[in-house]
PDB file of C-alpha atoms in Angstrom:
ATOM      1  CA  UNK A   1     107.003 107.119  93.855  1.00  0.00           C
ATOM      2  CA  UNK A   2     105.223 104.980  96.966  1.00  0.00           C
ATOM      3  CA  UNK A   3     108.107 103.298  98.917  1.00  0.00           C
ATOM      4  CA  UNK A   4     106.678  99.988 100.691  1.00  0.00           C
ATOM      5  CA  UNK A   5     108.443  99.474 103.998  1.00  0.00           C
ATOM      6  CA  UNK A   6     108.582  95.733 105.649  1.00  0.00           C
ATOM      7  CA  UNK A   7     108.985  95.132 109.135  1.00  0.00           C
ATOM      8  CA  UNK A   8     110.993  92.263 110.264  1.00  0.00           C
ATOM      9  CA  UNK A   9     113.047  91.722 107.312  1.00  0.00           C
ATOM     10  CA  UNK A  10     114.044  88.469 108.978  1.00  0.00           C
ATOM     11  CA  UNK A  11     111.353  86.251 111.085  1.00  0.00           C
ATOM     12  CA  UNK A  12     112.562  83.366 112.791  1.00  0.00           C
ATOM     13  CA  UNK A  13     108.871  81.662 113.577  1.00  0.00           C
ATOM     14  CA  UNK A  14     107.797  78.021 115.536  1.00  0.00           C
ATOM     15  CA  UNK A  15     105.927  75.451 113.214  1.00  0.00           C
ATOM     16  CA  UNK A  16     102.346  75.964 115.014  1.00  0.00           C
ATOM     17  CA  UNK A  17     102.700  79.083 116.331  1.00  0.00           C
ATOM     18  CA  UNK A  18     101.603  82.612 115.046  1.00  0.00           C
ATOM     19  CA  UNK A  19     103.363  84.937 112.763  1.00  0.00           C
ATOM     20  CA  UNK A  20     102.826  88.787 111.699  1.00  0.00           C
ATOM     21  CA  UNK A  21     104.802  91.040 109.018  1.00  0.00           C
ATOM     22  CA  UNK A  22     103.998  94.746 108.803  1.00  0.00           C
ATOM     23  CA  UNK A  23     104.061  96.814 106.028  1.00  0.00           C
ATOM     24  CA  UNK A  24     103.831 100.367 105.502  1.00  0.00           C
ATOM     25  CA  UNK A  25     103.175 102.938 102.502  1.00  0.00           C
ATOM     26  CA  UNK A  26     104.743 106.036 101.922  1.00  0.00           C
ATOM     27  CA  UNK A  27     101.341 107.349 100.981  1.00  0.00           C
ATOM     28  CA  UNK A  28      97.459 106.192 101.485  1.00  0.00           C
ATOM     29  CA  UNK A  29      96.443 103.137  99.328  1.00  0.00           C
ATOM     30  CA  UNK A  30      93.002 103.795  99.923  1.00  0.00           C
ATOM     31  CA  UNK A  31      91.120 104.378  96.391  1.00  0.00           C
ATOM     32  CA  UNK A  32      87.619 106.361  96.631  1.00  0.00           C
ATOM     33  CA  UNK A  33      86.200 103.036  95.729  1.00  0.00           C
ATOM     34  CA  UNK A  34      87.005 102.128  98.980  1.00  0.00           C
ATOM     35  CA  UNK A  35      89.540  99.427  98.075  1.00  0.00           C
ATOM     36  CA  UNK A  36      93.048  99.255  99.272  1.00  0.00           C
ATOM     37  CA  UNK A  37      95.449  98.204  96.342  1.00  0.00           C
ATOM     38  CA  UNK A  38      97.926  96.768  98.750  1.00  0.00           C
ATOM     39  CA  UNK A  39      98.520  92.896  97.763  1.00  0.00           C
ATOM     40  CA  UNK A  40     100.816  89.857  99.593  1.00  0.00           C
ATOM     41  CA  UNK A  41     102.794  87.356  97.725  1.00  0.00           C
ATOM     42  CA  UNK A  42     105.202  84.461  98.810  1.00  0.00           C
ATOM     43  CA  UNK A  43     107.937  83.406  96.872  1.00  0.00           C
ATOM     44  CA  UNK A  44     109.206  79.829  98.257  1.00  0.00           C
ATOM     45  CA  UNK A  45     112.587  78.813  97.690  1.00  0.00           C
ATOM     46  CA  UNK A  46     113.438  78.430  94.050  1.00  0.00           C
ATOM     47  CA  UNK A  47     110.142  79.349  92.880  1.00  0.00           C
ATOM     48  CA  UNK A  48     108.390  81.934  91.350  1.00  0.00           C
ATOM     49  CA  UNK A  49     106.489  84.259  93.107  1.00  0.00           C
ATOM     50  CA  UNK A  50     102.913  83.363  94.098  1.00  0.00           C
ATOM     51  CA  UNK A  51      99.699  85.335  95.096  1.00  0.00           C
ATOM     52  CA  UNK A  52      98.041  85.063  98.730  1.00  0.00           C
ATOM     53  CA  UNK A  53      96.377  88.263  99.048  1.00  0.00           C
ATOM     54  CA  UNK A  54      94.851  90.871  96.828  1.00  0.00           C
ATOM     55  CA  UNK A  55      93.032  94.656  98.030  1.00  0.00           C
ATOM     56  CA  UNK A  56      94.421  94.484 101.136  1.00  0.00           C
ATOM     57  CA  UNK A  57      92.457  91.450 102.779  1.00  0.00           C
ATOM     58  CA  UNK A  58      90.859  89.011  99.483  1.00  0.00           C
ATOM     59  CA  UNK A  59      92.714  85.460 100.013  1.00  0.00           C
ATOM     60  CA  UNK A  60      93.739  84.218  96.868  1.00  0.00           C
ATOM     61  CA  UNK A  61      91.873  81.255  95.165  1.00  0.00           C
ATOM     62  CA  UNK A  62      93.687  78.198  96.877  1.00  0.00           C
ATOM     63  CA  UNK A  63      95.447  79.909  99.418  1.00  0.00           C
ATOM     64  CA  UNK A  64      95.003  78.352 103.065  1.00  0.00           C
ATOM     65  CA  UNK A  65      92.976  80.039 105.630  1.00  0.00           C
ATOM     66  CA  UNK A  66      95.513  80.452 108.057  1.00  0.00           C
ATOM     67  CA  UNK A  67      96.619  83.292 105.947  1.00  0.00           C
ATOM     68  CA  UNK A  68      94.904  86.797 106.738  1.00  0.00           C
ATOM     69  CA  UNK A  69      95.652  90.357 105.286  1.00  0.00           C
ATOM     70  CA  UNK A  70      94.229  93.153 107.134  1.00  0.00           C
ATOM     71  CA  UNK A  71      95.035  97.227 107.401  1.00  0.00           C
ATOM     72  CA  UNK A  72      94.102 100.117 105.441  1.00  0.00           C
ATOM     73  CA  UNK A  73      95.469 103.736 104.071  1.00  0.00           C
ATOM     74  CA  UNK A  74      98.933 102.887 104.908  1.00  0.00           C
ATOM     75  CA  UNK A  75      99.271 100.317 107.419  1.00  0.00           C
ATOM     76  CA  UNK A  76      98.449  96.717 106.658  1.00  0.00           C
ATOM     77  CA  UNK A  77      99.592  93.220 108.231  1.00  0.00           C
ATOM     78  CA  UNK A  78      99.855  89.814 106.753  1.00  0.00           C
ATOM     79  CA  UNK A  79      99.108  87.275 109.615  1.00  0.00           C
ATOM     80  CA  UNK A  80      99.531  83.547 109.914  1.00  0.00           C
ATOM     81  CA  UNK A  81      97.384  82.110 112.440  1.00  0.00           C
ATOM     82  CA  UNK A  82      99.469  79.093 112.802  1.00  0.00           C
ATOM     83  CA  UNK A  83     102.686  78.757 110.960  1.00  0.00           C
ATOM     84  CA  UNK A  84     103.504  75.438 108.837  1.00  0.00           C
ATOM     85  CA  UNK A  85     106.453  74.605 107.245  1.00  0.00           C
ATOM     86  CA  UNK A  86     105.416  75.196 104.075  1.00  0.00           C
ATOM     87  CA  UNK A  87     105.251  78.362 104.678  1.00  0.00           C
ATOM     88  CA  UNK A  88     109.375  79.222 104.558  1.00  0.00           C
ATOM     89  CA  UNK A  89     109.991  81.668 102.159  1.00  0.00           C
ATOM     90  CA  UNK A  90     109.967  85.683 101.557  1.00  0.00           C
ATOM     91  CA  UNK A  91     106.991  87.302 101.933  1.00  0.00           C
ATOM     92  CA  UNK A  92     106.646  90.761  99.974  1.00  0.00           C
ATOM     93  CA  UNK A  93     103.793  93.047  99.848  1.00  0.00           C
ATOM     94  CA  UNK A  94     103.050  95.602  96.506  1.00  0.00           C
ATOM     95  CA  UNK A  95     100.823  98.733  96.172  1.00  0.00           C
ATOM     96  CA  UNK A  96      99.447  98.604  92.961  1.00  0.00           C
ATOM     97  CA  UNK A  97      97.527 101.904  93.319  1.00  0.00           C
ATOM     98  CA  UNK A  98      99.902 104.060  90.942  1.00  0.00           C
ATOM     99  CA  UNK A  99     102.529 103.521  88.608  1.00  0.00           C
ATOM    100  CA  UNK A 100     105.000 102.497  89.250  1.00  0.00           C
ATOM    101  CA  UNK A 101     103.931  99.507  91.131  1.00  0.00           C
ATOM    102  CA  UNK A 102     106.162  99.044  93.992  1.00  0.00           C
ATOM    103  CA  UNK A 103     107.125  95.994  96.250  1.00  0.00           C
ATOM    104  CA  UNK A 104     108.519  96.018 100.168  1.00  0.00           C
ATOM    105  CA  UNK A 105     111.604  94.661 100.245  1.00  0.00           C
ATOM    106  CA  UNK A 106     110.507  91.359 101.861  1.00  0.00           C
ATOM    107  CA  UNK A 107     110.129  89.471 104.729  1.00  0.00           C
ATOM    108  CA  UNK A 108     112.257  85.977 104.894  1.00  0.00           C
ATOM    109  CA  UNK A 109     110.408  83.814 107.458  1.00  0.00           C
ATOM    110  CA  UNK A 110     112.384  80.835 108.561  1.00  0.00           C
ATOM    111  CA  UNK A 111     111.660  77.848 110.675  1.00  0.00           C
TER     112      UNK A 111
ATOM    113  CA  UNK B   1      96.250  74.624  82.328  1.00  0.00           C
ATOM    114  CA  UNK B   2      97.148  78.217  82.870  1.00  0.00           C
ATOM    115  CA  UNK B   3     100.229  78.683  82.187  1.00  0.00           C
ATOM    116  CA  UNK B   4     103.148  81.224  80.987  1.00  0.00           C
ATOM    117  CA  UNK B   5     106.464  80.369  79.624  1.00  0.00           C
ATOM    118  CA  UNK B   6     109.221  82.684  79.141  1.00  0.00           C
ATOM    119  CA  UNK B   7     112.197  82.583  76.863  1.00  0.00           C
ATOM    120  CA  UNK B   8     115.141  84.535  75.331  1.00  0.00           C
ATOM    121  CA  UNK B   9     117.005  85.370  78.039  1.00  0.00           C
ATOM    122  CA  UNK B  10     120.773  85.186  78.062  1.00  0.00           C
ATOM    123  CA  UNK B  11     124.379  86.901  78.401  1.00  0.00           C
ATOM    124  CA  UNK B  12     124.538  89.872  76.677  1.00  0.00           C
ATOM    125  CA  UNK B  13     127.474  92.655  77.002  1.00  0.00           C
ATOM    126  CA  UNK B  14     126.619  95.891  77.980  1.00  0.00           C
ATOM    127  CA  UNK B  15     124.851  98.076  75.540  1.00  0.00           C
ATOM    128  CA  UNK B  16     123.072  95.260  73.798  1.00  0.00           C
ATOM    129  CA  UNK B  17     119.735  94.643  73.413  1.00  0.00           C
ATOM    130  CA  UNK B  18     117.691  91.384  73.918  1.00  0.00           C
ATOM    131  CA  UNK B  19     113.817  90.501  73.053  1.00  0.00           C
ATOM    132  CA  UNK B  20     111.835  88.568  75.986  1.00  0.00           C
ATOM    133  CA  UNK B  21     108.918  86.831  75.052  1.00  0.00           C
ATOM    134  CA  UNK B  22     106.190  84.915  77.330  1.00  0.00           C
ATOM    135  CA  UNK B  23     103.712  82.304  75.332  1.00  0.00           C
ATOM    136  CA  UNK B  24     100.747  82.161  77.279  1.00  0.00           C
ATOM    137  CA  UNK B  25      98.450  79.066  77.548  1.00  0.00           C
ATOM    138  CA  UNK B  26      95.379  77.877  79.134  1.00  0.00           C
ATOM    139  CA  UNK B  27      93.519  81.503  78.815  1.00  0.00           C
ATOM    140  CA  UNK B  28      93.019  84.185  76.484  1.00  0.00           C
ATOM    141  CA  UNK B  29      95.692  86.994  77.174  1.00  0.00           C
ATOM    142  CA  UNK B  30      93.642  89.495  75.247  1.00  0.00           C
ATOM    143  CA  UNK B  31      91.384  90.189  78.088  1.00  0.00           C
ATOM    144  CA  UNK B  32      94.155  90.360  80.923  1.00  0.00           C
ATOM    145  CA  UNK B  33      96.865  93.546  81.529  1.00  0.00           C
ATOM    146  CA  UNK B  34      99.759  92.182  81.600  1.00  0.00           C
ATOM    147  CA  UNK B  35     103.113  92.668  83.393  1.00  0.00           C
ATOM    148  CA  UNK B  36     106.813  92.079  83.474  1.00  0.00           C
ATOM    149  CA  UNK B  37     108.562  91.672  87.236  1.00  0.00           C
ATOM    150  CA  UNK B  38     112.410  91.360  87.591  1.00  0.00           C
ATOM    151  CA  UNK B  39     114.479  90.090  90.758  1.00  0.00           C
ATOM    152  CA  UNK B  40     118.306  90.762  90.400  1.00  0.00           C
ATOM    153  CA  UNK B  41     120.263  87.697  92.055  1.00  0.00           C
ATOM    154  CA  UNK B  42     119.808  87.569  95.916  1.00  0.00           C
ATOM    155  CA  UNK B  43     117.783  90.518  95.562  1.00  0.00           C
ATOM    156  CA  UNK B  44     114.100  91.215  96.180  1.00  0.00           C
ATOM    157  CA  UNK B  45     110.901  91.401  93.446  1.00  0.00           C
ATOM    158  CA  UNK B  46     110.912  94.964  91.311  1.00  0.00           C
ATOM    159  CA  UNK B  47     108.080  95.560  89.323  1.00  0.00           C
ATOM    160  CA  UNK B  48     109.352  96.344  85.389  1.00  0.00           C
ATOM    161  CA  UNK B  49     106.255  97.355  82.813  1.00  0.00           C
ATOM    162  CA  UNK B  50     102.910  96.258  82.265  1.00  0.00           C
ATOM    163  CA  UNK B  51     100.635  97.089  79.812  1.00  0.00           C
ATOM    164  CA  UNK B  52      96.165  96.776  79.208  1.00  0.00           C
ATOM    165  CA  UNK B  53      94.346  94.280  77.000  1.00  0.00           C
ATOM    166  CA  UNK B  54      94.981  95.916  73.711  1.00  0.00           C
ATOM    167  CA  UNK B  55      98.447  97.881  74.289  1.00  0.00           C
ATOM    168  CA  UNK B  56      97.111 101.237  74.487  1.00  0.00           C
ATOM    169  CA  UNK B  57      98.382 101.789  77.843  1.00  0.00           C
ATOM    170  CA  UNK B  58     102.034 100.878  78.799  1.00  0.00           C
ATOM    171  CA  UNK B  59     103.627 101.954  81.925  1.00  0.00           C
ATOM    172  CA  UNK B  60     107.621 101.556  82.928  1.00  0.00           C
ATOM    173  CA  UNK B  61     109.427 101.949  86.368  1.00  0.00           C
ATOM    174  CA  UNK B  62     111.665 104.961  85.897  1.00  0.00           C
ATOM    175  CA  UNK B  63     115.385 103.044  85.253  1.00  0.00           C
ATOM    176  CA  UNK B  64     113.931 101.188  82.128  1.00  0.00           C
ATOM    177  CA  UNK B  65     112.067 104.175  80.721  1.00  0.00           C
ATOM    178  CA  UNK B  66     113.306 105.155  77.428  1.00  0.00           C
ATOM    179  CA  UNK B  67     115.653 101.658  77.078  1.00  0.00           C
ATOM    180  CA  UNK B  68     112.337  98.592  77.417  1.00  0.00           C
ATOM    181  CA  UNK B  69     109.279  98.340  75.539  1.00  0.00           C
ATOM    182  CA  UNK B  70     106.603  96.228  76.468  1.00  0.00           C
ATOM    183  CA  UNK B  71     104.372  94.872  73.457  1.00  0.00           C
ATOM    184  CA  UNK B  72     101.856  92.248  72.894  1.00  0.00           C
ATOM    185  CA  UNK B  73     100.515  90.060  69.984  1.00  0.00           C
ATOM    186  CA  UNK B  74      97.071  89.121  71.366  1.00  0.00           C
ATOM    187  CA  UNK B  75      96.471  86.830  68.002  1.00  0.00           C
ATOM    188  CA  UNK B  76      99.541  84.532  69.044  1.00  0.00           C
ATOM    189  CA  UNK B  77      98.677  84.878  72.678  1.00  0.00           C
ATOM    190  CA  UNK B  78     102.267  86.371  73.654  1.00  0.00           C
ATOM    191  CA  UNK B  79     103.723  89.036  75.851  1.00  0.00           C
ATOM    192  CA  UNK B  80     107.230  90.536  74.878  1.00  0.00           C
ATOM    193  CA  UNK B  81     109.799  92.963  76.483  1.00  0.00           C
ATOM    194  CA  UNK B  82     112.174  94.493  74.062  1.00  0.00           C
ATOM    195  CA  UNK B  83     115.382  95.850  76.496  1.00  0.00           C
ATOM    196  CA  UNK B  84     117.731  97.515  75.043  1.00  0.00           C
ATOM    197  CA  UNK B  85     120.970  99.766  75.974  1.00  0.00           C
ATOM    198  CA  UNK B  86     121.364  96.770  78.461  1.00  0.00           C
ATOM    199  CA  UNK B  87     123.206  97.808  81.664  1.00  0.00           C
ATOM    200  CA  UNK B  88     124.933  95.492  84.432  1.00  0.00           C
ATOM    201  CA  UNK B  89     121.984  96.606  86.861  1.00  0.00           C
ATOM    202  CA  UNK B  90     119.477  94.828  83.998  1.00  0.00           C
ATOM    203  CA  UNK B  91     121.129  91.209  85.141  1.00  0.00           C
ATOM    204  CA  UNK B  92     118.404  89.555  86.857  1.00  0.00           C
ATOM    205  CA  UNK B  93     115.753  86.956  86.242  1.00  0.00           C
ATOM    206  CA  UNK B  94     112.339  88.504  84.801  1.00  0.00           C
ATOM    207  CA  UNK B  95     109.231  86.601  85.050  1.00  0.00           C
ATOM    208  CA  UNK B  96     106.096  87.528  83.287  1.00  0.00           C
ATOM    209  CA  UNK B  97     102.828  87.527  85.137  1.00  0.00           C
ATOM    210  CA  UNK B  98      98.994  87.995  84.600  1.00  0.00           C
ATOM    211  CA  UNK B  99      96.550  90.338  86.743  1.00  0.00           C
ATOM    212  CA  UNK B 100      93.794  88.678  88.088  1.00  0.00           C
ATOM    213  CA  UNK B 101      90.778  90.911  87.542  1.00  0.00           C
ATOM    214  CA  UNK B 102      89.783  91.232  84.215  1.00  0.00           C
ATOM    215  CA  UNK B 103      90.285  94.617  82.658  1.00  0.00           C
ATOM    216  CA  UNK B 104      92.033  96.072  85.510  1.00  0.00           C
ATOM    217  CA  UNK B 105      95.889  96.008  87.055  1.00  0.00           C
ATOM    218  CA  UNK B 106      94.788  95.698  90.412  1.00  0.00           C
ATOM    219  CA  UNK B 107      93.736  92.586  92.281  1.00  0.00           C
ATOM    220  CA  UNK B 108      96.711  91.022  92.309  1.00  0.00           C
ATOM    221  CA  UNK B 109      99.004  89.088  90.102  1.00  0.00           C
ATOM    222  CA  UNK B 110      97.276  85.510  89.719  1.00  0.00           C
ATOM    223  CA  UNK B 111      99.852  83.158  87.145  1.00  0.00           C
ATOM    224  CA  UNK B 112     103.369  83.670  86.989  1.00  0.00           C
ATOM    225  CA  UNK B 113     105.802  82.026  84.507  1.00  0.00           C
ATOM    226  CA  UNK B 114     108.878  80.300  85.721  1.00  0.00           C
ATOM    227  CA  UNK B 115     111.558  83.000  84.798  1.00  0.00           C
ATOM    228  CA  UNK B 116     114.369  83.746  82.645  1.00  0.00           C
ATOM    229  CA  UNK B 117     117.307  84.876  83.140  1.00  0.00           C
ATOM    230  CA  UNK B 118     119.174  87.566  81.658  1.00  0.00           C
ATOM    231  CA  UNK B 119     123.283  88.334  82.399  1.00  0.00           C
ATOM    232  CA  UNK B 120     124.736  91.464  81.394  1.00  0.00           C
ATOM    233  CA  UNK B 121     128.832  91.461  81.335  1.00  0.00           C
ATOM    234  CA  UNK B 122     131.579  91.971  78.828  1.00  0.00           C
TER     235      UNK B 122
END
């Protein structure tokens, strides 16, 4: 199975400041079609997860442009350009290239 | 409104069975891959199983293979998860979700239900 490793696991931030989360996979997530099969999700307290980024860098519908995804192969990054109070929660990366699809451990963003 | 509503969770003894349901509304489920994801208490997300549009392809995480069965009734716009030989470690909130892109399990899961809680305990 592909193992997904996130860092840090806890991320204290100040509103208005940038934040960055790293996600590494044990195997390349780059498909021969050029897509990286890596998604990012945010689970706000008491809520179901919500899709932020798919295919490594495609922002989902309705996601603010302060969120961006980058990376390729085995190393990926989620960046928040200016953190807002509503961004608190646990962020997960997830590989969808191979079955079983697997999540990272999660990164708790706290203000 | 696009919506997924899970039901069927509850308290069950070890070794018991449950059938979870996911009612789809606001879109035609037969066009999409669908999936189940779970979250044990105070733990992270774990992908459990997925299924293609017509049910001809199913995938499972190793820990549930042979015990859980994913299925769907496209005529009733519903997804199911039959769980047997339940263990304490299956205790979790179970979410159903839709893969965003028609015809593929890639491209992100953009619609999630609110979850249904399964507790396996004697």
